[in-house]
Tab-separated table of C-alpha atoms in Angstrom:
chain	number	residue	atom	x	y	z
A	1	UNK	CA	0.000	0.000	0.000
A	2	UNK	CA	1.708	3.219	-1.186
A	3	UNK	CA	0.624	6.867	-1.250
A	4	UNK	CA	-1.002	6.659	-4.684
A	5	UNK	CA	-2.921	3.531	-3.730
A	6	UNK	CA	-4.048	5.197	-0.504
A	7	UNK	CA	-5.232	8.251	-2.419
A	8	UNK	CA	-7.270	6.071	-4.773
A	9	UNK	CA	-8.778	4.230	-1.821
A	10	UNK	CA	-9.581	7.504	-0.071
A	11	UNK	CA	-11.179	8.846	-3.247
A	12	UNK	CA	-13.458	5.806	-3.439
A	13	UNK	CA	-14.346	6.137	0.203
A	14	UNK	CA	-14.937	9.872	0.579
A	15	UNK	CA	-18.677	9.460	0.249
A	16	UNK	CA	-18.303	8.417	3.865
A	17	UNK	CA	-15.567	9.148	6.370
A	18	UNK	CA	-14.319	8.770	9.887
A	19	UNK	CA	-15.435	10.515	13.024
A	20	UNK	CA	-14.097	13.114	15.442
A	21	UNK	CA	-10.915	12.124	17.300
A	22	UNK	CA	-10.918	10.746	20.835
A	23	UNK	CA	-8.164	10.174	23.486
A	24	UNK	CA	-7.211	7.435	25.920
A	25	UNK	CA	-7.063	8.157	29.657
A	26	UNK	CA	-6.539	5.995	32.692
A	27	UNK	CA	-8.945	5.715	35.610
A	28	UNK	CA	-6.489	5.909	38.491
A	29	UNK	CA	-5.641	3.480	41.274
A	30	UNK	CA	-7.811	0.976	43.093
A	31	UNK	CA	-7.305	-2.075	40.899
A	32	UNK	CA	-7.415	-5.722	41.939
A	33	UNK	CA	-4.561	-6.792	44.227
A	34	UNK	CA	-1.827	-8.692	42.377
A	35	UNK	CA	-0.200	-10.092	45.521
A	36	UNK	CA	0.843	-13.717	45.040
A	37	UNK	CA	0.207	-13.686	41.288
A	38	UNK	CA	2.802	-14.662	38.697
A	39	UNK	CA	3.148	-13.800	35.035
A	40	UNK	CA	1.646	-16.403	32.702
A	41	UNK	CA	4.098	-18.667	30.835
A	42	UNK	CA	4.578	-16.914	27.489
A	43	UNK	CA	6.309	-17.525	24.180
A	44	UNK	CA	6.772	-14.719	21.613
A	45	UNK	CA	4.241	-12.523	23.361
A	46	UNK	CA	1.531	-15.204	23.570
A	47	UNK	CA	0.521	-17.435	26.484
A	48	UNK	CA	2.419	-20.691	26.031
A	49	UNK	CA	0.933	-24.185	25.838
A	50	UNK	CA	3.726	-25.524	28.057
A	51	UNK	CA	2.137	-27.075	31.119
A	52	UNK	CA	-0.972	-28.588	29.538
A	53	UNK	CA	-1.693	-32.035	31.003
A	54	UNK	CA	-4.497	-33.625	28.939
A	55	UNK	CA	-6.703	-36.297	30.493
A	56	UNK	CA	-5.250	-38.723	27.940
A	57	UNK	CA	-1.574	-37.965	27.145
A	58	UNK	CA	-0.796	-36.661	23.657
A	59	UNK	CA	2.349	-36.402	21.556
A	60	UNK	CA	1.596	-32.903	20.316
A	61	UNK	CA	-0.814	-29.996	20.930
A	62	UNK	CA	-1.134	-26.994	18.648
A	63	UNK	CA	-3.250	-23.843	18.900
A	64	UNK	CA	-4.608	-22.612	15.586
A	65	UNK	CA	-6.769	-19.738	14.412
A	66	UNK	CA	-8.912	-19.662	11.289
A	67	UNK	CA	-9.602	-16.185	9.902
A	68	UNK	CA	-11.376	-14.623	6.911
A	69	UNK	CA	-14.257	-17.036	7.385
A	70	UNK	CA	-16.585	-14.931	5.234
A	71	UNK	CA	-14.337	-15.099	2.163
A	72	UNK	CA	-11.432	-17.543	1.934
A	73	UNK	CA	-10.605	-19.080	5.336
A	74	UNK	CA	-6.958	-18.991	6.362
A	75	UNK	CA	-5.577	-21.531	8.835
A	76	UNK	CA	-2.694	-20.233	10.969
A	77	UNK	CA	-0.567	-22.071	13.532
A	78	UNK	CA	0.017	-19.967	16.646
A	79	UNK	CA	1.745	-22.113	19.277
A	80	UNK	CA	2.551	-25.745	19.971
A	81	UNK	CA	4.073	-28.126	22.480
A	82	UNK	CA	5.467	-31.631	21.958
A	83	UNK	CA	6.540	-33.446	18.802
A	84	UNK	CA	3.987	-34.010	16.063
A	85	UNK	CA	3.287	-37.681	15.279
A	86	UNK	CA	6.094	-38.816	17.587
A	87	UNK	CA	4.546	-42.229	18.350
A	88	UNK	CA	2.757	-42.735	15.017
A	89	UNK	CA	3.379	-46.059	13.273
A	90	UNK	CA	3.331	-44.175	9.955
A	91	UNK	CA	4.787	-40.719	10.698
A	92	UNK	CA	4.595	-39.485	7.095
A	93	UNK	CA	0.885	-40.279	6.855
A	94	UNK	CA	0.243	-38.749	10.251
A	95	UNK	CA	2.072	-35.518	9.371
A	96	UNK	CA	0.279	-35.243	6.040
A	97	UNK	CA	-3.053	-35.585	7.838
A	98	UNK	CA	-1.965	-32.965	10.355
A	99	UNK	CA	-1.016	-30.520	7.592
A	100	UNK	CA	-4.302	-31.101	5.771
A	101	UNK	CA	-6.480	-30.724	8.853
A	102	UNK	CA	-8.612	-27.560	8.835
A	103	UNK	CA	-11.633	-26.280	10.717
A	104	UNK	CA	-13.985	-23.310	10.512
A	105	UNK	CA	-15.264	-23.872	14.062
A	106	UNK	CA	-13.554	-23.224	17.371
A	107	UNK	CA	-13.977	-23.113	21.141
A	108	UNK	CA	-13.497	-19.329	20.948
A	109	UNK	CA	-15.034	-17.608	17.954
A	110	UNK	CA	-16.451	-14.232	17.034
A	111	UNK	CA	-17.629	-12.105	14.135
A	112	UNK	CA	-16.995	-8.371	14.590
A	113	UNK	CA	-14.338	-6.737	12.402
A	114	UNK	CA	-13.973	-10.132	10.773
A	115	UNK	CA	-14.884	-13.681	11.677
A	116	UNK	CA	-12.348	-15.921	13.386
A	117	UNK	CA	-12.177	-19.066	15.523
A	118	UNK	CA	-9.517	-20.666	17.730
A	119	UNK	CA	-9.161	-24.427	18.084
A	120	UNK	CA	-6.643	-27.054	19.201
A	121	UNK	CA	-5.118	-29.871	17.183
A	122	UNK	CA	-3.548	-32.946	18.778
A	123	UNK	CA	-1.702	-36.057	17.663
A	124	UNK	CA	-1.571	-39.298	19.670
A	125	UNK	CA	-0.157	-42.341	17.960
A	126	UNK	CA	-1.736	-42.394	14.496
A	127	UNK	CA	-4.683	-40.260	15.595
A	128	UNK	CA	-4.922	-36.618	14.458
A	129	UNK	CA	-7.810	-34.673	15.962
A	130	UNK	CA	-9.234	-31.138	16.009
A	131	UNK	CA	-10.900	-29.882	19.198
A	132	UNK	CA	-13.331	-27.211	18.018
A	133	UNK	CA	-15.853	-26.659	20.810
A	134	UNK	CA	-15.816	-25.938	24.524
A	135	UNK	CA	-17.126	-29.434	25.204
A	136	UNK	CA	-14.306	-30.906	23.132
A	137	UNK	CA	-11.775	-28.749	24.987
A	138	UNK	CA	-13.202	-29.908	28.342
A	139	UNK	CA	-12.957	-33.550	27.263
A	140	UNK	CA	-9.346	-33.051	26.186
A	141	UNK	CA	-8.206	-31.314	29.360
A	142	UNK	CA	-10.232	-33.258	31.912
A	143	UNK	CA	-9.714	-31.819	35.395
A	144	UNK	CA	-8.100	-28.364	35.391
A	145	UNK	CA	-4.990	-29.019	37.436
A	146	UNK	CA	-2.246	-26.764	36.022
A	147	UNK	CA	-1.953	-22.963	35.664
A	148	UNK	CA	-1.687	-23.266	31.876
A	149	UNK	CA	-4.958	-25.196	31.706
A	150	UNK	CA	-6.647	-22.539	33.849
A	151	UNK	CA	-5.387	-19.815	31.495
A	152	UNK	CA	-6.589	-21.732	28.433
A	153	UNK	CA	-10.016	-22.202	30.031
A	154	UNK	CA	-10.231	-18.451	30.699
A	155	UNK	CA	-9.219	-17.743	27.103
A	156	UNK	CA	-11.939	-20.097	25.851
A	157	UNK	CA	-14.482	-18.091	27.880
A	158	UNK	CA	-13.644	-14.948	25.836
A	159	UNK	CA	-11.361	-13.238	28.343
A	160	UNK	CA	-7.961	-11.886	27.277
A	161	UNK	CA	-4.729	-12.734	29.086
A	162	UNK	CA	-1.781	-10.518	28.176
A	163	UNK	CA	1.927	-11.181	28.574
A	164	UNK	CA	2.822	-7.494	28.987
A	165	UNK	CA	1.852	-6.577	32.577
A	166	UNK	CA	0.494	-8.482	35.575
A	167	UNK	CA	-2.577	-6.233	35.709
A	168	UNK	CA	-3.462	-7.480	32.199
A	169	UNK	CA	-2.632	-11.138	32.758
A	170	UNK	CA	-1.538	-13.212	35.760
A	171	UNK	CA	-2.210	-16.524	37.506
A	172	UNK	CA	-2.032	-17.945	41.039
A	173	UNK	CA	-2.437	-21.505	42.352
A	174	UNK	CA	-4.772	-21.737	45.358
A	175	UNK	CA	-4.581	-24.201	48.242
A	176	UNK	CA	-8.062	-25.605	47.490
A	177	UNK	CA	-7.077	-26.808	44.000
A	178	UNK	CA	-8.537	-23.822	42.159
A	179	UNK	CA	-6.640	-21.181	40.219
A	180	UNK	CA	-7.032	-17.399	40.355
A	181	UNK	CA	-6.526	-15.592	37.055
A	182	UNK	CA	-6.244	-11.901	36.187
A	183	UNK	CA	-7.682	-11.196	32.725
A	184	UNK	CA	-9.320	-8.374	30.790
A	185	UNK	CA	-12.130	-7.655	28.376
A	186	UNK	CA	-12.904	-4.689	26.175
A	187	UNK	CA	-10.823	-1.702	25.069
A	188	UNK	CA	-10.550	1.982	25.953
A	189	UNK	CA	-10.894	4.133	22.874
A	190	UNK	CA	-13.931	6.349	22.454
A	191	UNK	CA	-16.576	7.639	24.791
A	192	UNK	CA	-18.477	4.838	26.506
A	193	UNK	CA	-15.728	2.245	26.013
A	194	UNK	CA	-13.592	0.733	28.755
A	195	UNK	CA	-10.902	-1.843	29.416
A	196	UNK	CA	-12.057	-3.960	32.350
A	197	UNK	CA	-9.867	-6.087	34.608
A	198	UNK	CA	-11.319	-9.329	36.019
A	199	UNK	CA	-10.373	-11.485	38.981
A	200	UNK	CA	-11.482	-14.995	38.028
A	201	UNK	CA	-11.428	-18.332	39.815
A	202	UNK	CA	-11.125	-21.470	37.699
A	203	UNK	CA	-12.409	-24.623	39.372
A	204	UNK	CA	-11.076	-28.152	38.636
A	205	UNK	CA	-14.339	-28.780	36.759
A	206	UNK	CA	-13.447	-25.985	34.330
A	207	UNK	CA	-16.077	-23.574	35.635
A	208	UNK	CA	-14.886	-19.941	35.481
A	209	UNK	CA	-16.295	-17.672	38.202
A	210	UNK	CA	-16.002	-13.882	38.214
A	211	UNK	CA	-14.996	-12.663	41.675
A	212	UNK	CA	-14.259	-9.008	41.065
A	213	UNK	CA	-14.029	-6.446	38.265
A	214	UNK	CA	-12.220	-3.132	37.953
A	215	UNK	CA	-12.130	-0.618	35.089
A	216	UNK	CA	-8.475	-0.136	34.162
A	217	UNK	CA	-9.035	2.500	31.483
A	218	UNK	CA	-11.964	4.475	30.118
A	219	UNK	CA	-12.236	5.812	26.596
A	220	UNK	CA	-12.440	9.582	26.338
A	221	UNK	CA	-12.017	12.087	23.573
A	222	UNK	CA	-9.105	12.112	21.176
A	223	UNK	CA	-7.977	8.562	20.547
A	224	UNK	CA	-7.525	8.230	16.810
A	225	UNK	CA	-5.710	11.024	15.005
A	226	UNK	CA	-1.977	10.876	14.602
A	227	UNK	CA	0.725	8.507	15.799
A	228	UNK	CA	0.636	8.580	19.600
A	229	UNK	CA	3.988	7.792	21.202
A	230	UNK	CA	4.286	5.202	23.930
A	231	UNK	CA	4.770	7.031	27.216
A	232	UNK	CA	2.367	9.885	26.392
A	233	UNK	CA	1.563	11.344	29.806
A	234	UNK	CA	-0.715	14.263	28.877
A	235	UNK	CA	-4.180	14.062	27.302
A	236	UNK	CA	-4.596	17.521	25.755
A	237	UNK	CA	-7.768	18.331	27.675
A	238	UNK	CA	-8.452	22.065	28.156
A	239	UNK	CA	-11.103	23.796	30.244
A	240	UNK	CA	-12.998	25.749	27.605
A	241	UNK	CA	-16.643	26.173	26.585
A	242	UNK	CA	-15.787	26.748	22.915
A	243	UNK	CA	-16.090	23.301	21.285
A	244	UNK	CA	-14.061	24.292	18.230
A	245	UNK	CA	-11.328	25.608	20.487
A	246	UNK	CA	-11.350	22.357	22.450
A	247	UNK	CA	-11.102	20.367	19.239
A	248	UNK	CA	-8.124	22.290	17.852
A	249	UNK	CA	-6.349	22.262	21.214
A	250	UNK	CA	-6.675	18.485	21.329
A	251	UNK	CA	-5.473	18.071	17.743
A	252	UNK	CA	-2.514	20.385	18.409
A	253	UNK	CA	-1.568	18.263	21.409
A	254	UNK	CA	-1.713	15.049	19.363
A	255	UNK	CA	0.257	16.561	16.475
A	256	UNK	CA	2.974	17.660	18.911
A	257	UNK	CA	3.054	14.193	20.465
A	258	UNK	CA	3.471	12.716	16.985
A	259	UNK	CA	6.776	14.585	16.608
A	260	UNK	CA	8.272	12.443	19.356
A	261	UNK	CA	6.645	9.330	17.892
A	262	UNK	CA	8.342	9.816	14.517
A	263	UNK	CA	11.727	10.784	15.942
A	264	UNK	CA	11.621	7.668	18.091
A	265	UNK	CA	10.559	5.577	15.065
A	266	UNK	CA	13.543	6.876	13.087
A	267	UNK	CA	15.949	5.844	15.861
A	268	UNK	CA	14.389	2.398	16.165
A	269	UNK	CA	14.399	1.843	12.403
A	270	UNK	CA	18.117	2.631	12.371
A	271	UNK	CA	18.740	0.327	15.353
A	272	UNK	CA	17.037	-2.608	13.608
A	273	UNK	CA	18.723	-2.078	10.244
A	274	UNK	CA	15.913	-0.577	8.165
A	275	UNK	CA	16.715	1.053	4.832
A	276	UNK	CA	17.924	4.670	4.945
A	277	UNK	CA	14.857	5.659	2.904
A	278	UNK	CA	12.543	4.525	5.712
A	279	UNK	CA	14.623	6.365	8.302
A	280	UNK	CA	14.557	9.560	6.219
A	281	UNK	CA	10.791	9.261	5.716
A	282	UNK	CA	10.320	9.037	9.493
A	283	UNK	CA	12.461	12.160	10.018
A	284	UNK	CA	10.542	14.051	7.328
A	285	UNK	CA	7.281	13.002	8.998
A	286	UNK	CA	8.511	14.463	12.307
A	287	UNK	CA	9.217	17.769	10.547
A	288	UNK	CA	5.734	17.674	8.997
A	289	UNK	CA	4.248	17.291	12.458
A	290	UNK	CA	6.124	20.389	13.632
A	291	UNK	CA	4.336	22.369	10.919
A	292	UNK	CA	0.981	20.738	11.731
A	293	UNK	CA	1.414	21.647	15.409
A	294	UNK	CA	1.938	25.277	14.455
A	295	UNK	CA	-1.063	25.378	12.115
A	296	UNK	CA	-3.478	23.653	14.506
A	297	UNK	CA	-2.185	25.703	17.425
A	298	UNK	CA	-3.004	28.854	15.477
A	299	UNK	CA	-6.554	27.600	14.886
A	300	UNK	CA	-6.939	26.844	18.612
A	301	UNK	CA	-5.719	30.286	19.628
A	302	UNK	CA	-8.099	31.844	17.121
A	303	UNK	CA	-10.843	30.465	19.354
A	304	UNK	CA	-9.170	31.740	22.513
A	305	UNK	CA	-7.621	28.435	23.618
A	306	UNK	CA	-3.985	27.724	24.445
A	307	UNK	CA	-3.225	24.042	23.760
A	308	UNK	CA	-1.655	21.864	26.435
A	309	UNK	CA	1.940	20.899	25.750
A	310	UNK	CA	2.493	17.210	25.002
A	311	UNK	CA	4.398	15.404	27.758
A	312	UNK	CA	6.095	12.162	26.680
A	313	UNK	CA	8.151	10.046	29.076
A	314	UNK	CA	11.597	8.865	27.850
A	315	UNK	CA	11.604	5.347	26.469
A	316	UNK	CA	14.511	3.015	25.756
A	317	UNK	CA	14.740	1.619	22.197
A	318	UNK	CA	12.314	-1.266	21.827
A	319	UNK	CA	12.661	-4.727	20.262
A	320	UNK	CA	11.490	-4.951	16.662
A	321	UNK	CA	8.388	-6.905	17.694
A	322	UNK	CA	7.228	-4.043	19.945
A	323	UNK	CA	7.958	-1.497	17.211
A	324	UNK	CA	5.855	-3.525	14.775
A	325	UNK	CA	2.962	-3.799	17.252
A	326	UNK	CA	2.989	-0.056	17.866
A	327	UNK	CA	3.200	0.691	14.156
A	328	UNK	CA	0.265	-1.612	13.348
A	329	UNK	CA	-2.037	0.227	15.758
A	330	UNK	CA	-0.785	3.818	15.662
A	331	UNK	CA	0.279	3.832	12.011
A	332	UNK	CA	-1.637	1.327	9.918
A	333	UNK	CA	-4.950	2.045	11.663
A	334	UNK	CA	-4.934	5.403	13.457
A	335	UNK	CA	-2.652	7.312	11.135
A	336	UNK	CA	-4.373	5.939	8.052
A	337	UNK	CA	-7.661	6.997	9.588
A	338	UNK	CA	-6.250	10.455	10.334
A	339	UNK	CA	-5.185	10.895	6.715
A	340	UNK	CA	-8.638	10.047	5.421
A	341	UNK	CA	-10.245	12.330	7.981
A	342	UNK	CA	-8.054	15.232	6.843
A	343	UNK	CA	-9.046	14.625	3.200
A	344	UNK	CA	-12.719	14.732	4.211
A	345	UNK	CA	-12.203	17.974	6.117
A	346	UNK	CA	-10.346	19.543	3.202
A	347	UNK	CA	-13.456	18.929	1.081
A	348	UNK	CA	-16.286	19.577	3.538
A	349	UNK	CA	-15.247	22.053	6.256
A	350	UNK	CA	-17.406	25.186	6.236
A	351	UNK	CA	-14.581	27.109	7.898
A	352	UNK	CA	-12.338	28.311	5.057
A	353	UNK	CA	-9.203	28.397	7.252
A	354	UNK	CA	-9.816	24.797	8.284
A	355	UNK	CA	-10.228	23.719	4.661
A	356	UNK	CA	-6.989	25.437	3.685
A	357	UNK	CA	-5.043	23.882	6.559
A	358	UNK	CA	-6.394	20.418	5.861
A	359	UNK	CA	-5.380	20.456	2.201
A	360	UNK	CA	-1.711	20.367	3.209
A	361	UNK	CA	-2.201	18.188	6.279
A	362	UNK	CA	-4.114	15.591	4.234
A	363	UNK	CA	-1.229	15.148	1.808
A	364	UNK	CA	1.331	14.938	4.591
A	365	UNK	CA	-0.722	12.431	6.578
A	366	UNK	CA	-1.187	10.281	3.482
A	367	UNK	CA	2.600	10.011	3.204
A	368	UNK	CA	2.771	9.181	6.908
A	369	UNK	CA	0.251	6.385	6.399
A	370	UNK	CA	2.298	5.158	3.438
A	371	UNK	CA	5.349	5.033	5.746
A	372	UNK	CA	3.368	3.026	8.302
A	373	UNK	CA	2.501	0.350	5.756
A	374	UNK	CA	6.080	0.307	4.424
A	375	UNK	CA	7.381	-0.267	7.962
A	376	UNK	CA	4.754	-2.993	8.391
A	377	UNK	CA	5.953	-4.802	5.254
A	378	UNK	CA	9.614	-4.479	6.244
A	379	UNK	CA	9.072	-5.692	9.809
A	380	UNK	CA	6.852	-8.597	8.757
A	381	UNK	CA	9.737	-10.273	6.954
A	382	UNK	CA	11.796	-10.243	10.152
A	383	UNK	CA	9.143	-11.468	12.590
A	384	UNK	CA	8.266	-15.044	13.482
A	385	UNK	CA	4.906	-16.472	12.341
A	386	UNK	CA	3.608	-16.143	15.911
A	387	UNK	CA	4.733	-12.521	16.109
A	388	UNK	CA	3.131	-11.719	12.756
A	389	UNK	CA	-0.170	-13.142	13.968
A	390	UNK	CA	0.049	-11.109	17.184
A	391	UNK	CA	0.646	-7.940	15.155
A	392	UNK	CA	-2.297	-8.751	12.911
A	393	UNK	CA	-4.540	-9.362	15.922
A	394	UNK	CA	-3.486	-6.032	17.448
A	395	UNK	CA	-4.385	-4.259	14.214
A	396	UNK	CA	-7.797	-5.931	14.193
A	397	UNK	CA	-8.431	-4.862	17.794
A	398	UNK	CA	-7.540	-1.290	16.878
A	399	UNK	CA	-10.061	-1.395	14.026
A	400	UNK	CA	-12.682	-2.747	16.413
A	401	UNK	CA	-11.981	0.157	18.763
A	402	UNK	CA	-12.249	2.587	15.866
A	403	UNK	CA	-15.603	1.131	14.897
A	404	UNK	CA	-16.939	1.866	18.393
A	405	UNK	CA	-15.398	5.321	18.456
A	406	UNK	CA	-16.857	6.637	15.235
A	407	UNK	CA	-20.352	5.752	16.449
A	408	UNK	CA	-20.179	8.475	19.125
A	409	UNK	CA	-22.497	11.445	18.415
A	410	UNK	CA	-20.999	14.923	17.901
A	411	UNK	CA	-22.656	18.342	17.761
A	412	UNK	CA	-23.870	18.990	14.194
A	413	UNK	CA	-22.599	22.570	14.145
A	414	UNK	CA	-19.122	21.351	15.031
A	415	UNK	CA	-19.305	18.656	12.348
A	416	UNK	CA	-20.189	21.212	9.678
A	417	UNK	CA	-17.554	23.731	10.711
A	418	UNK	CA	-14.775	21.147	10.816
A	419	UNK	CA	-15.935	18.993	7.903
A	420	UNK	CA	-16.325	15.902	10.078
A	421	UNK	CA	-18.842	13.243	9.029
A	422	UNK	CA	-21.880	12.161	11.058
A	423	UNK	CA	-21.638	8.764	12.787
A	424	UNK	CA	-23.618	6.826	10.173
A	425	UNK	CA	-21.310	8.052	7.405
A	426	UNK	CA	-18.269	7.346	9.555
A	427	UNK	CA	-19.362	3.763	10.119
A	428	UNK	CA	-19.839	3.250	6.396
A	429	UNK	CA	-16.308	4.517	5.845
A	430	UNK	CA	-14.903	2.120	8.415
A	431	UNK	CA	-16.558	-0.728	6.522
A	432	UNK	CA	-14.827	0.316	3.298
A	433	UNK	CA	-11.403	0.487	4.944
A	434	UNK	CA	-12.019	-2.777	6.786
A	435	UNK	CA	-12.901	-4.573	3.591
A	436	UNK	CA	-10.213	-3.133	1.321
A	437	UNK	CA	-7.295	-2.357	3.618
A	438	UNK	CA	-7.515	-3.807	7.135
A	439	UNK	CA	-8.712	-7.342	6.330
């Protein structure tokens, strides 16, 4: 996906567009106690299958996901433990059957941004079997008697267990034979959305009981325009009754934050051996954001508002996998969205100064989106299959968050002045991008 292709896609999609930007804020302290909990066993950023103890021993267990169920299903292997067909009397036949095995059902499945399903595959002797329902998973595991089995049971019940922080994923073995698990559901991007933390107890029978919940983050205004840097400590909120002033102050804050994001991206691209052209494009993007900050700041001050300065905490250079994850969300989804939004504003804003500013910003942001997809292609070649799937899943979650965000109502007068689309048009635009770009 290059700039010209993005422009053609935007041109096809400008009958609809994307909604007013929103920002992510935390909800403070008071979460569930993590005392006695340990991080889940993980491999390449995903909860490992090490520690599964099936009711009937197996040679091999593999977690798979099937995606694109509505068009051409794709089977992907995510994690495994053991040796495939190790005790088979005819290993070649067994492995061929394993490779050919496919399912469109799973013990965890959903249709939102796209349809997908997770399932397990096992080999035992000459037997190759897919476990594609919660009943089948229960029969495979038998009594839940290891932390890994408790985590898998929680995952099957549609909770998320992360490998990044204990508050997003953790496990503890209890004296009564049960397991306590910290997991999450939801996301925080857009008014009315929230990321919720759960304290769960998994019984030996496999029953999952919710003991306590706590909202970790709530969606607020400003979450989708620009490339937000990790470590952003300010949210751009200003105390002002002028809605247009509030809007431009928030955009100015995000544009300023994007300067740091691109400078950091340039350093990390150099660290991981990316082509000089990619590094130079990141530096040019940072300079573009300096100009955007000045332009949007002028629009804010025209309405009597002084934007909040962006505060970004220092961050050590990250592994390539983390760079790719960040780029998938902030670049391939949010920045691409921001470029399309600017094109819509350049065409539809009633405010002449806004239209003029957005003409330049739209072109710059289109190049920034092009850079995001170029970084995505470059990084993909260097990541493991499991890492690539994790990046893809993160991008899909970001699209899901965007879908919820653009549904939020906004004052019609503000929409007209800024050239922002109403929610129903925004949702239609998300569908176009989902189908043609984010699938």
